[in-house]
CSV table of C-alpha atoms in Angstrom, one decimal:
chain,number,residue,atom,x,y,z
O,1,MET,CA,-165.3,-105.5,111.8
O,2,PRO,CA,-161.6,-105.4,110.9
O,3,VAL,CA,-159.8,-108.7,111.5
O,4,GLN,CA,-157.0,-109.1,114.0
O,5,HIS,CA,-153.7,-110.2,112.6
O,6,THR,CA,-151.1,-112.4,114.1
O,7,SER,CA,-147.4,-111.4,114.0
O,8,GLY,CA,-146.8,-113.8,111.2
O,9,GLU,CA,-149.6,-112.4,109.1
O,10,ARG,CA,-148.3,-108.9,109.7
O,11,LEU,CA,-145.1,-109.8,107.9
O,12,ALA,CA,-146.8,-111.9,105.2
O,13,MET,CA,-146.6,-110.7,101.6
O,14,GLU,CA,-149.3,-108.2,100.7
O,15,ARG,CA,-152.0,-109.6,98.4
O,16,ARG,CA,-153.8,-106.4,97.4
O,17,THR,CA,-152.7,-103.9,94.8
O,18,ILE,CA,-155.0,-101.3,93.2
O,19,GLU,CA,-158.3,-102.8,94.1
O,20,VAL,CA,-160.6,-101.6,96.9
O,21,ILE,CA,-159.6,-102.9,100.4
O,22,PRO,CA,-162.5,-104.9,101.9
O,23,ASP,CA,-163.6,-104.0,105.4
O,24,ALA,CA,-162.6,-107.4,106.7
O,25,GLU,CA,-159.0,-106.6,105.9
O,26,ARG,CA,-159.0,-103.1,107.3
O,27,HIS,CA,-156.8,-102.6,110.4
O,28,GLY,CA,-154.7,-100.2,112.4
O,29,THR,CA,-155.2,-96.7,113.8
O,30,PRO,CA,-154.2,-93.2,112.6
O,31,ARG,CA,-151.2,-93.4,114.9
O,32,SER,CA,-149.6,-95.6,112.3
O,33,GLN,CA,-149.6,-92.7,109.9
O,34,PHE,CA,-147.6,-90.6,112.3
O,35,THR,CA,-144.8,-93.1,112.8
O,36,LEU,CA,-144.7,-93.9,109.0
O,37,TRP,CA,-144.4,-90.3,107.9
O,38,PHE,CA,-142.2,-89.2,110.8
O,39,GLY,CA,-139.8,-92.0,110.1
O,40,ALA,CA,-139.8,-91.4,106.4
O,41,ASN,CA,-138.8,-87.8,106.9
O,42,MET,CA,-136.1,-88.3,109.5
O,43,GLN,CA,-133.5,-89.1,106.9
O,44,ILE,CA,-130.5,-87.7,105.0
O,45,THR,CA,-132.3,-86.5,101.9
O,46,ALA,CA,-134.5,-84.2,104.0
O,47,ILE,CA,-131.2,-83.0,105.7
O,48,VAL,CA,-129.8,-82.2,102.3
O,49,ASP,CA,-133.1,-80.4,101.3
O,50,GLY,CA,-132.8,-78.2,104.4
O,51,ALA,CA,-129.1,-77.6,103.6
O,52,LEU,CA,-130.0,-76.4,100.1
O,53,SER,CA,-131.7,-73.3,101.5
O,54,VAL,CA,-128.4,-72.2,103.0
O,55,VAL,CA,-126.2,-73.4,100.2
O,56,PHE,CA,-128.1,-71.2,97.8
O,57,GLY,CA,-127.9,-68.0,99.8
O,58,ALA,CA,-130.3,-67.9,102.8
O,59,ASP,CA,-129.0,-67.3,106.4
O,60,ALA,CA,-130.0,-70.2,108.6
O,61,LEU,CA,-131.8,-67.8,110.9
O,62,TRP,CA,-134.2,-67.1,108.1
O,63,ALA,CA,-134.1,-70.4,106.3
O,64,ILE,CA,-135.3,-72.5,109.3
O,65,PRO,CA,-138.6,-70.5,109.8
O,66,ALA,CA,-139.0,-70.4,106.0
O,67,LEU,CA,-138.7,-74.2,105.8
O,68,LEU,CA,-141.2,-74.5,108.6
O,69,ILE,CA,-143.7,-72.4,106.7
O,70,GLY,CA,-143.2,-74.5,103.5
O,71,ASN,CA,-143.5,-77.7,105.4
O,72,ALA,CA,-146.7,-76.6,107.1
O,73,LEU,CA,-148.3,-75.4,103.9
O,74,GLY,CA,-147.3,-78.4,101.9
O,75,GLY,CA,-148.2,-80.7,104.8
O,76,LEU,CA,-151.7,-79.4,104.9
O,77,VAL,CA,-152.2,-80.4,101.2
O,78,MET,CA,-150.4,-83.7,101.7
O,79,ALA,CA,-152.5,-84.6,104.8
O,80,LEU,CA,-155.7,-83.8,103.0
O,81,HIS,CA,-154.8,-86.4,100.5
O,82,SER,CA,-154.0,-88.9,103.3
O,83,ALA,CA,-157.5,-88.4,104.8
O,84,GLN,CA,-159.1,-89.8,101.6
O,85,GLY,CA,-157.5,-93.3,102.2
O,86,PRO,CA,-159.7,-94.8,104.9
O,87,ARG,CA,-162.9,-93.4,103.3
O,88,LEU,CA,-162.2,-94.8,99.8
O,89,GLY,CA,-159.9,-97.7,100.4
O,90,VAL,CA,-158.1,-97.2,97.1
O,91,PRO,CA,-154.6,-96.0,96.1
O,92,GLN,CA,-154.3,-92.2,95.7
O,93,MET,CA,-153.8,-92.3,91.9
O,94,ILE,CA,-156.7,-94.6,91.4
O,95,SER,CA,-158.9,-92.0,93.2
O,96,SER,CA,-157.6,-89.3,90.8
O,97,ARG,CA,-159.5,-91.0,88.0
O,98,ALA,CA,-162.6,-89.3,89.5
O,99,GLN,CA,-161.2,-86.0,88.3
O,100,PHE,CA,-159.2,-86.8,85.2
O,101,GLY,CA,-161.0,-89.9,83.8
O,102,VAL,CA,-159.8,-93.5,83.8
O,103,HIS,CA,-157.5,-92.8,80.9
O,104,GLY,CA,-156.9,-89.1,81.6
O,105,ALA,CA,-155.3,-89.9,84.9
O,106,VAL,CA,-152.4,-91.5,83.1
O,107,LEU,CA,-151.0,-88.0,82.2
O,108,PRO,CA,-150.0,-87.0,85.7
O,109,LEU,CA,-149.2,-90.7,86.4
O,110,VAL,CA,-146.3,-90.7,84.0
O,111,LEU,CA,-144.9,-87.7,85.8
O,112,VAL,CA,-145.5,-89.4,89.2
O,113,ILE,CA,-143.5,-92.4,88.0
O,114,LEU,CA,-140.6,-90.2,86.9
O,115,MET,CA,-140.7,-88.5,90.3
O,116,TYR,CA,-140.5,-91.8,92.2
O,117,LEU,CA,-137.5,-92.9,90.0
O,118,GLY,CA,-135.8,-89.6,90.7
O,119,PHE,CA,-136.2,-89.7,94.5
O,120,ALA,CA,-135.4,-93.4,94.6
O,121,ALA,CA,-132.2,-92.8,92.6
O,122,THR,CA,-131.0,-89.8,94.7
O,123,GLY,CA,-131.8,-91.7,97.9
O,124,SER,CA,-129.9,-94.8,96.7
O,125,VAL,CA,-126.8,-92.7,96.1
O,126,LEU,CA,-126.8,-91.4,99.7
O,127,ALA,CA,-127.8,-94.7,101.3
O,128,GLY,CA,-125.2,-96.6,99.1
O,129,GLN,CA,-122.5,-94.3,100.5
O,130,ALA,CA,-123.6,-94.9,104.1
O,131,LEU,CA,-123.9,-98.7,103.6
O,132,SER,CA,-120.4,-98.8,102.1
O,133,GLU,CA,-119.1,-97.0,105.1
O,134,LEU,CA,-121.0,-99.2,107.5
O,135,LEU,CA,-119.9,-102.4,105.9
O,136,HIS,CA,-116.4,-101.2,105.0
O,137,LEU,CA,-117.0,-101.8,101.3
O,138,ASP,CA,-114.4,-100.7,98.8
O,139,SER,CA,-117.0,-99.4,96.4
O,140,THR,CA,-120.0,-97.1,96.8
O,141,ARG,CA,-121.5,-98.8,93.7
O,142,LEU,CA,-121.6,-102.1,95.7
O,143,GLY,CA,-123.4,-100.2,98.5
O,144,ILE,CA,-126.0,-98.9,96.1
O,145,LEU,CA,-126.6,-102.4,94.7
O,146,LEU,CA,-127.0,-103.9,98.2
O,147,PHE,CA,-129.4,-101.1,99.2
O,148,GLY,CA,-131.4,-101.6,96.1
O,149,ALA,CA,-131.8,-105.3,96.9
O,150,LEU,CA,-132.9,-104.5,100.5
O,151,THR,CA,-135.4,-102.0,99.2
O,152,ALA,CA,-136.9,-104.5,96.8
O,153,VAL,CA,-137.3,-107.2,99.5
O,154,VAL,CA,-139.2,-104.8,101.9
O,155,ALA,CA,-141.3,-103.3,99.1
O,156,VAL,CA,-142.3,-106.7,97.7
O,157,THR,CA,-143.4,-107.8,101.1
O,158,GLY,CA,-145.6,-104.7,101.2
O,159,TYR,CA,-147.8,-102.5,103.3
O,160,ARG,CA,-147.3,-104.0,106.8
O,161,LEU,CA,-143.6,-104.4,106.6
O,162,ILE,CA,-143.2,-100.8,105.3
O,163,HIS,CA,-145.2,-99.6,108.3
O,164,ALA,CA,-143.0,-101.6,110.5
O,165,ALA,CA,-139.9,-100.0,108.9
O,166,GLY,CA,-141.5,-96.6,109.6
O,167,ARG,CA,-141.8,-97.4,113.3
O,168,VAL,CA,-138.2,-98.5,113.5
O,169,ALA,CA,-137.1,-95.4,111.6
O,170,THR,CA,-139.0,-93.2,114.0
O,171,VAL,CA,-137.1,-94.5,117.0
O,172,VAL,CA,-133.7,-94.6,115.2
O,173,GLY,CA,-134.3,-91.2,113.6
O,174,VAL,CA,-135.1,-89.5,116.9
O,175,LEU,CA,-131.9,-90.9,118.6
O,176,GLY,CA,-129.6,-90.4,115.6
O,177,LEU,CA,-130.7,-87.0,114.3
O,178,GLY,CA,-131.2,-85.8,117.9
O,179,TYR,CA,-127.6,-86.7,118.7
O,180,LEU,CA,-126.3,-85.1,115.5
O,181,LEU,CA,-128.2,-81.9,116.3
O,182,VAL,CA,-126.5,-81.8,119.8
O,183,ARG,CA,-123.1,-82.4,118.2
O,184,VAL,CA,-123.6,-79.4,115.8
O,185,PHE,CA,-124.0,-77.1,118.9
O,186,THR,CA,-121.2,-78.7,120.9
O,187,GLN,CA,-118.6,-78.9,118.0
O,188,TYR,CA,-119.3,-75.5,116.4
O,189,ASP,CA,-119.9,-72.0,117.4
O,190,VAL,CA,-123.4,-71.9,115.9
O,191,GLY,CA,-124.0,-68.3,117.0
O,192,ALA,CA,-121.1,-67.1,114.9
O,193,HIS,CA,-122.5,-68.6,111.7
O,194,VAL,CA,-126.2,-67.8,112.1
O,195,GLY,CA,-127.8,-64.4,111.8
O,196,THR,CA,-124.8,-62.9,109.9
O,197,GLN,CA,-127.0,-61.9,106.9
O,198,GLY,CA,-130.2,-59.9,106.7
O,199,PHE,CA,-133.5,-61.0,105.4
O,200,ASP,CA,-133.6,-61.7,101.6
O,201,ALA,CA,-137.0,-62.3,100.1
O,202,ALA,CA,-135.7,-64.4,97.2
O,203,THR,CA,-133.8,-66.9,99.3
O,204,PHE,CA,-136.6,-66.9,101.9
O,205,LEU,CA,-139.1,-67.9,99.3
O,206,LEU,CA,-136.7,-70.5,97.9
O,207,ALA,CA,-136.6,-72.1,101.3
O,208,VAL,CA,-140.4,-72.0,101.6
O,209,GLY,CA,-140.6,-73.7,98.2
O,210,LEU,CA,-138.1,-76.4,99.2
O,211,GLY,CA,-140.2,-77.2,102.3
O,212,ALA,CA,-143.5,-77.1,100.4
O,213,GLY,CA,-142.1,-79.1,97.5
O,214,TRP,CA,-140.8,-81.8,99.8
O,215,GLN,CA,-144.3,-82.3,101.3
O,216,LEU,CA,-146.3,-82.0,98.1
O,217,THR,CA,-144.3,-84.8,96.4
O,218,PHE,CA,-145.8,-87.2,98.9
O,219,GLY,CA,-149.4,-86.3,97.7
O,220,PRO,CA,-149.6,-88.7,94.8
O,221,TYR,CA,-149.1,-91.8,97.1
O,222,VAL,CA,-149.9,-90.7,100.7
O,223,ALA,CA,-153.3,-92.4,100.7
O,224,ASP,CA,-151.7,-95.7,99.6
O,225,TYR,CA,-150.6,-96.0,103.2
O,226,SER,CA,-153.9,-95.0,104.9
O,227,ARG,CA,-156.2,-97.0,102.7
O,228,TYR,CA,-156.1,-100.1,105.0
O,229,LEU,CA,-157.4,-98.1,108.0
O,230,PRO,CA,-161.0,-99.0,108.9
O,231,ARG,CA,-163.5,-97.2,106.8
O,232,HIS,CA,-165.0,-95.1,109.5
O,233,THR,CA,-161.7,-93.9,110.9
O,234,SER,CA,-161.9,-90.3,111.9
O,235,THR,CA,-161.0,-88.0,109.0
O,236,ARG,CA,-159.6,-85.5,111.4
O,237,ALA,CA,-157.4,-88.1,113.2
O,238,THR,CA,-156.0,-89.4,109.9
O,239,PHE,CA,-155.3,-85.8,108.8
O,240,TRP,CA,-153.6,-84.6,112.0
O,241,SER,CA,-151.6,-87.8,112.5
O,242,THR,CA,-150.2,-87.6,108.9
O,243,PHE,CA,-149.6,-83.9,109.1
O,244,ALA,CA,-147.8,-84.0,112.5
O,245,GLY,CA,-145.6,-86.9,111.5
O,246,SER,CA,-144.6,-85.5,108.2
O,247,VAL,CA,-144.1,-81.9,109.2
O,248,ILE,CA,-142.3,-82.5,112.5
O,249,GLY,CA,-140.0,-85.2,111.0
O,250,SER,CA,-139.1,-83.1,107.9
O,251,GLN,CA,-138.6,-79.9,109.9
O,252,TRP,CA,-136.3,-81.6,112.4
O,253,ALA,CA,-134.2,-83.1,109.6
O,254,MET,CA,-134.2,-79.8,107.5
O,255,THR,CA,-133.2,-77.8,110.6
O,256,LEU,CA,-130.2,-80.0,111.1
O,257,GLY,CA,-129.4,-79.6,107.4
O,258,ALA,CA,-129.6,-75.8,107.5
O,259,LEU,CA,-127.5,-75.5,110.6
O,260,THR,CA,-124.9,-78.0,109.3
O,261,ALA,CA,-124.6,-76.2,106.0
O,262,ALA,CA,-124.2,-72.9,107.9
O,263,VAL,CA,-121.4,-74.1,110.2
O,264,ALA,CA,-119.6,-76.5,107.9
O,265,GLY,CA,-119.7,-75.0,104.5
O,266,LYS,CA,-117.7,-76.9,101.9
O,267,ALA,CA,-116.9,-79.7,104.3
O,268,PHE,CA,-120.6,-80.7,104.1
O,269,LEU,CA,-121.1,-79.9,100.5
O,270,THR,CA,-118.5,-82.2,99.1
O,271,ASP,CA,-119.5,-85.3,101.1
O,272,GLN,CA,-122.8,-85.2,103.0
O,273,VAL,CA,-122.7,-88.8,104.3
O,274,GLY,CA,-119.0,-88.7,105.3
O,275,PHE,CA,-119.4,-85.4,107.1
O,276,LEU,CA,-122.3,-86.6,109.2
O,277,GLY,CA,-120.2,-89.7,110.1
O,278,GLU,CA,-117.3,-87.5,111.2
O,279,LEU,CA,-119.7,-85.2,113.1
O,280,ALA,CA,-120.8,-88.2,115.1
O,281,GLY,CA,-117.3,-88.5,116.7
O,282,PRO,CA,-115.8,-91.9,117.7
O,283,ALA,CA,-115.8,-94.6,115.1
O,284,VAL,CA,-118.5,-96.7,116.8
O,285,LEU,CA,-120.8,-93.7,116.9
O,286,ALA,CA,-120.0,-92.9,113.3
O,287,LEU,CA,-121.1,-96.5,112.3
O,288,LEU,CA,-124.3,-96.0,114.2
O,289,VAL,CA,-125.0,-92.8,112.3
O,290,TYR,CA,-124.4,-94.6,109.0
O,291,LEU,CA,-126.9,-97.2,110.2
O,292,VAL,CA,-129.4,-94.4,111.0
O,293,ILE,CA,-128.9,-93.0,107.5
O,294,VAL,CA,-129.6,-96.5,105.9
O,295,VAL,CA,-132.7,-97.2,108.0
O,296,GLY,CA,-134.2,-93.8,107.3
O,297,LYS,CA,-133.5,-94.0,103.6
O,298,LEU,CA,-134.8,-97.6,103.5
O,299,THR,CA,-138.2,-96.5,104.8
O,300,VAL,CA,-138.7,-93.7,102.2
O,301,ASN,CA,-137.1,-95.7,99.4
O,302,CYS,CA,-139.6,-98.4,100.0
O,303,LEU,CA,-142.4,-95.8,99.7
O,304,ASN,CA,-140.9,-94.8,96.3
O,305,ALA,CA,-140.6,-98.4,95.0
O,306,TYR,CA,-144.1,-99.3,96.3
O,307,GLY,CA,-145.6,-96.1,95.0
O,308,GLY,CA,-143.8,-96.5,91.7
O,309,PHE,CA,-145.2,-100.0,91.2
O,310,MET,CA,-148.7,-98.8,92.1
O,311,SER,CA,-148.5,-96.0,89.6
O,312,ILE,CA,-147.2,-98.2,86.8
O,313,LEU,CA,-150.0,-100.7,87.5
O,314,THR,CA,-152.6,-97.9,87.6
O,315,THR,CA,-151.4,-96.7,84.2
O,316,VAL,CA,-151.4,-100.2,82.6
O,317,THR,CA,-154.8,-101.2,84.0
O,318,ALA,CA,-156.4,-98.0,82.8
O,319,PHE,CA,-156.3,-99.6,79.3
O,320,ASP,CA,-156.6,-103.4,80.0
O,321,GLY,CA,-159.4,-103.2,82.6
O,322,ARG,CA,-157.7,-105.3,85.3
O,323,SER,CA,-157.9,-104.4,89.0
O,324,ARG,CA,-155.5,-107.0,90.4
O,325,ILE,CA,-152.5,-109.0,89.3
O,326,SER,CA,-150.6,-112.1,90.5
O,327,ALA,CA,-148.1,-112.1,93.3
O,328,ALA,CA,-145.3,-113.0,90.8
O,329,ALA,CA,-146.3,-110.1,88.5
O,330,ARG,CA,-146.4,-107.7,91.5
O,331,ALA,CA,-142.9,-108.7,92.6
O,332,ALA,CA,-141.6,-108.4,89.0
O,333,TYR,CA,-143.0,-104.8,88.7
O,334,ILE,CA,-141.3,-103.8,92.0
O,335,ILE,CA,-138.0,-105.4,91.2
O,336,GLY,CA,-138.0,-103.9,87.8
O,337,PHE,CA,-138.7,-100.4,89.1
O,338,THR,CA,-136.0,-100.8,91.8
O,339,ALA,CA,-133.5,-102.0,89.2
O,340,VAL,CA,-134.1,-98.9,87.0
O,341,SER,CA,-133.7,-96.6,90.0
O,342,VAL,CA,-130.5,-98.3,90.9
O,343,GLY,CA,-129.2,-97.9,87.4
O,344,ILE,CA,-129.9,-94.2,87.5
O,345,ALA,CA,-128.1,-94.0,90.9
O,346,LEU,CA,-125.0,-95.7,89.5
O,347,ALA,CA,-124.9,-93.1,86.6
O,348,ALA,CA,-125.8,-90.1,88.8
O,349,SER,CA,-124.1,-86.8,88.2
O,350,ALA,CA,-121.5,-85.5,90.6
O,351,ASP,CA,-123.4,-82.2,90.8
O,352,PHE,CA,-125.7,-83.7,93.3
O,353,LEU,CA,-126.9,-80.7,95.3
O,354,ASN,CA,-127.7,-78.4,92.4
O,355,ASN,CA,-129.4,-81.1,90.4
O,356,PHE,CA,-131.4,-82.1,93.4
O,357,LYS,CA,-132.6,-78.6,94.0
O,358,ASN,CA,-133.8,-78.2,90.4
O,359,PHE,CA,-135.4,-81.6,90.5
O,360,VAL,CA,-137.4,-80.7,93.6
O,361,LEU,CA,-138.6,-77.4,92.2
O,362,LEU,CA,-139.5,-79.0,88.8
O,363,ILE,CA,-141.5,-81.7,90.6
O,364,LEU,CA,-143.3,-79.0,92.6
O,365,MET,CA,-144.3,-77.3,89.4
O,366,VAL,CA,-146.0,-80.4,87.9
O,367,PHE,CA,-147.7,-81.7,91.1
O,368,THR,CA,-149.1,-78.5,92.5
O,369,PRO,CA,-151.9,-78.3,89.9
O,370,TRP,CA,-152.7,-82.0,90.3
O,371,SER,CA,-153.1,-81.6,94.1
O,372,ALA,CA,-155.3,-78.5,93.6
O,373,ILE,CA,-157.7,-80.4,91.3
O,374,ASN,CA,-157.9,-83.5,93.4
O,375,LEU,CA,-158.6,-81.7,96.6
O,376,VAL,CA,-161.0,-79.1,95.3
O,377,ASP,CA,-163.0,-81.9,93.6
O,378,TYR,CA,-163.0,-84.3,96.5
O,379,TYR,CA,-163.7,-81.9,99.3
O,380,LEU,CA,-165.6,-79.0,97.7
O,381,VAL,CA,-167.3,-80.3,94.5
O,382,SER,CA,-168.0,-84.0,95.2
O,383,ARG,CA,-168.0,-83.5,99.0
O,384,GLU,CA,-166.3,-86.9,99.6
O,385,ARG,CA,-168.9,-88.8,97.5
O,386,VAL,CA,-167.2,-91.1,95.0
O,387,ASP,CA,-168.5,-93.8,92.7
O,388,ILE,CA,-165.7,-96.2,93.4
O,389,PRO,CA,-166.7,-99.0,90.8
O,390,ALA,CA,-166.6,-96.3,88.1
O,391,LEU,CA,-163.0,-95.6,88.9
O,392,TYR,CA,-162.2,-98.9,87.2
O,393,ASP,CA,-164.7,-98.6,84.3
O,394,PRO,CA,-163.9,-96.4,81.3
O,395,GLU,CA,-167.6,-96.5,80.3
O,396,GLY,CA,-168.7,-95.4,83.8
O,397,ARG,CA,-169.5,-92.1,85.5
O,398,TYR,CA,-166.0,-90.6,85.1
O,399,GLY,CA,-165.4,-91.7,81.5
O,400,ARG,CA,-162.1,-92.2,79.7
O,401,TRP,CA,-161.0,-88.6,79.6
O,402,ASN,CA,-162.1,-85.5,81.6
O,403,LEU,CA,-161.1,-82.6,79.3
O,404,THR,CA,-162.0,-80.0,82.0
O,405,ALA,CA,-159.6,-81.4,84.5
O,406,LEU,CA,-156.9,-82.0,82.0
O,407,THR,CA,-157.2,-78.4,80.6
O,408,CYS,CA,-157.1,-77.0,84.1
O,409,TYR,CA,-154.0,-79.1,84.8
O,410,VAL,CA,-152.2,-77.8,81.7
O,411,VAL,CA,-153.2,-74.2,82.6
O,412,GLY,CA,-151.9,-74.8,86.2
O,413,VAL,CA,-148.5,-75.8,84.9
O,414,ALA,CA,-148.4,-73.1,82.3
O,415,VAL,CA,-149.1,-70.2,84.6
O,416,GLN,CA,-146.1,-71.1,86.7
O,417,ILE,CA,-143.6,-70.7,83.9
O,418,PRO,CA,-143.1,-66.9,84.2
O,419,PHE,CA,-142.5,-67.4,87.9
O,420,LEU,CA,-139.9,-70.2,87.8
O,421,ALA,CA,-136.3,-69.9,89.1
O,422,THR,CA,-134.3,-72.9,88.1
O,423,LYS,CA,-130.9,-73.5,86.6
O,424,LEU,CA,-132.4,-74.3,83.2
O,425,TYR,CA,-134.9,-71.4,83.1
O,426,THR,CA,-135.7,-68.2,85.0
O,427,GLY,CA,-139.1,-66.7,84.3
O,428,ALA,CA,-139.5,-63.0,83.2
O,429,LEU,CA,-141.6,-62.2,86.3
O,430,THR,CA,-139.1,-64.0,88.6
O,431,LYS,CA,-136.4,-61.5,87.5
O,432,LYS,CA,-138.7,-58.6,88.4
O,433,LEU,CA,-139.2,-60.2,91.8
O,434,ASP,CA,-135.4,-60.3,92.4
O,435,GLY,CA,-135.2,-64.0,91.7
O,436,ALA,CA,-138.0,-65.0,94.2
O,437,ASP,CA,-139.7,-68.3,93.0
O,438,ILE,CA,-143.4,-68.1,93.8
O,439,SER,CA,-144.5,-70.4,91.0
O,440,TRP,CA,-146.0,-73.1,93.2
O,441,ILE,CA,-148.2,-70.6,95.0
O,442,VAL,CA,-149.5,-69.2,91.7
O,443,GLY,CA,-150.0,-72.7,90.3
O,444,LEU,CA,-152.0,-73.8,93.4
O,445,ALA,CA,-154.2,-70.7,93.6
O,446,VAL,CA,-154.9,-70.4,89.9
O,447,THR,CA,-155.6,-74.1,89.3
O,448,ALA,CA,-157.9,-74.4,92.3
O,449,ALA,CA,-159.9,-71.3,91.3
O,450,VAL,CA,-160.2,-72.1,87.6
O,451,TYR,CA,-161.2,-75.8,88.4
O,452,TRP,CA,-163.8,-74.8,91.0
O,453,LEU,CA,-165.4,-72.1,88.9
O,454,TRP,CA,-165.6,-74.4,85.9
O,455,VAL,CA,-166.7,-77.6,87.5
O,456,ARG,CA,-169.0,-76.6,90.4
O,457,ARG,CA,-172.1,-76.1,88.2
O,458,THR,CA,-171.5,-79.1,85.9
O,459,ALA,CA,-170.3,-81.8,88.2
O,460,ASP,CA,-172.5,-84.8,88.8
O,461,PRO,CA,-171.2,-86.7,91.8
O,462,PRO,CA,-173.2,-89.6,93.2
O,463,ALA,CA,-175.7,-88.8,96.0
O,464,GLU,CA,-173.8,-91.2,98.2
O,465,THR,CA,-170.4,-92.9,98.0
O,466,VAL,CA,-170.8,-96.1,96.0
O,467,TYR,CA,-168.6,-99.1,97.0
O,468,PRO,CA,-168.1,-102.4,95.0
O,469,ALA,CA,-170.3,-105.2,96.1
O,470,GLY,CA,-168.8,-107.4,98.8
O,471,THR,CA,-166.5,-104.9,100.4
O,472,GLY,CA,-168.4,-104.9,103.6
O,473,THR,CA,-171.3,-102.5,103.6
O,474,GLY,CA,-174.0,-104.6,102.1
O,475,THR,CA,-175.0,-106.8,99.1
O,476,GLY,CA,-176.0,-106.3,95.5
O,477,THR,CA,-174.2,-104.9,92.5
O,478,ALA,CA,-172.8,-102.0,94.6
O,479,ASP,CA,-172.9,-100.9,98.2
O,480,ARG,CA,-173.9,-97.3,98.9
O,481,VAL,CA,-172.9,-95.4,102.0
O,482,THR,CA,-173.3,-91.8,102.9
O,483,SER,CA,-169.8,-90.4,103.6
O,484,PRO,CA,-169.6,-89.3,107.3
O,485,VAL,CA,-167.6,-86.3,108.4
O,486,GLY,CA,-164.7,-87.4,110.6
């Protein structure tokens, strides 16, 4: 049975890293996934993501439903990853060793680490601006440094404090972003700025891609925050709690962003944080909005720092065989990652919106095939049966390199190139589609089909899920348990 934790223990520094979470340390309910992901999405970067759909040509009347479609489609994939956490009790990228091999999983891991750095840096820029306004600092750079220090403290403390931050961000986000949404309608003639353009397929699909890309980028670390749930937690409950929290939170924020960009134009584009402060009204309310921005960004930035640390550790331990490290080493990894992201934020380009759009679409390109392979293998090929000790053993069932998965991954990235629409490159087929970017749809479908057809007759999953000895299901060299359906 999961143990009960006192309030002091809930805020104690986390001891576990990439090893399996024993049953005795499992706790919580799927509801925690809703508040974490709702709070992590009710924040200014999601507002900017929604605004991009209008900035780059879509009418808000079409952008908002397009964003919803993208969030829902990407959220389905993201929540399917989350549902793996309670069953396996390991971080998301450790479980991907079952598809790519212990060493092979490092290839997407390098890209995951770069993604975390990118999102942490862009978030630090916006949060640093808000913190500078909140504390009346003379320099945004100082705000960025302070926000980085705060991020490191929460991320080093770990899992429970991050979930607590998510609960706070949920309440703060509902109040703050709800208030701002009301202010948009009371301060502007929204009807005069929405519905002025007809439907355009290219910009509609861009908005769908922005919503889907936002959700899919959570895939490589979403199970990190469900792995402490009791092993027999309902798969369906975990899925729907994660899906609802992430999709509702992101759509709320993106809708605010799309409407704000539509009514405010250049006033929002030149200073997103400052504009939201002015939109709030009186100085006291503006300060509260800055606080909302900082709290929301703190939650998701801690996810990035924590996930970045876990990904770096997963990469390193693939070659040295460790499954755990000391508390001091853990803190050093997190602080080092945060310091690098802060350094990037301090040197960030002024062309924030355009670079952010291209960053999101590029990340979507490289993570769509990874998600397709992981989900097809886990749910359709292995049918939720995993040899968990072998995830840490290069000589075990999954080996060092899985050339089949790696080949499918490369194919999945390559087939998207003709369909890309970014500042750096526009694919030949994209031009024939009048600029519509459907690369992520092609990548998801092709990778899933190729991997399933290739692997389904050659895969050799265990008859039952195998757990390391001593994790709570029995005794011996390994514990075996038939995976239940939630």
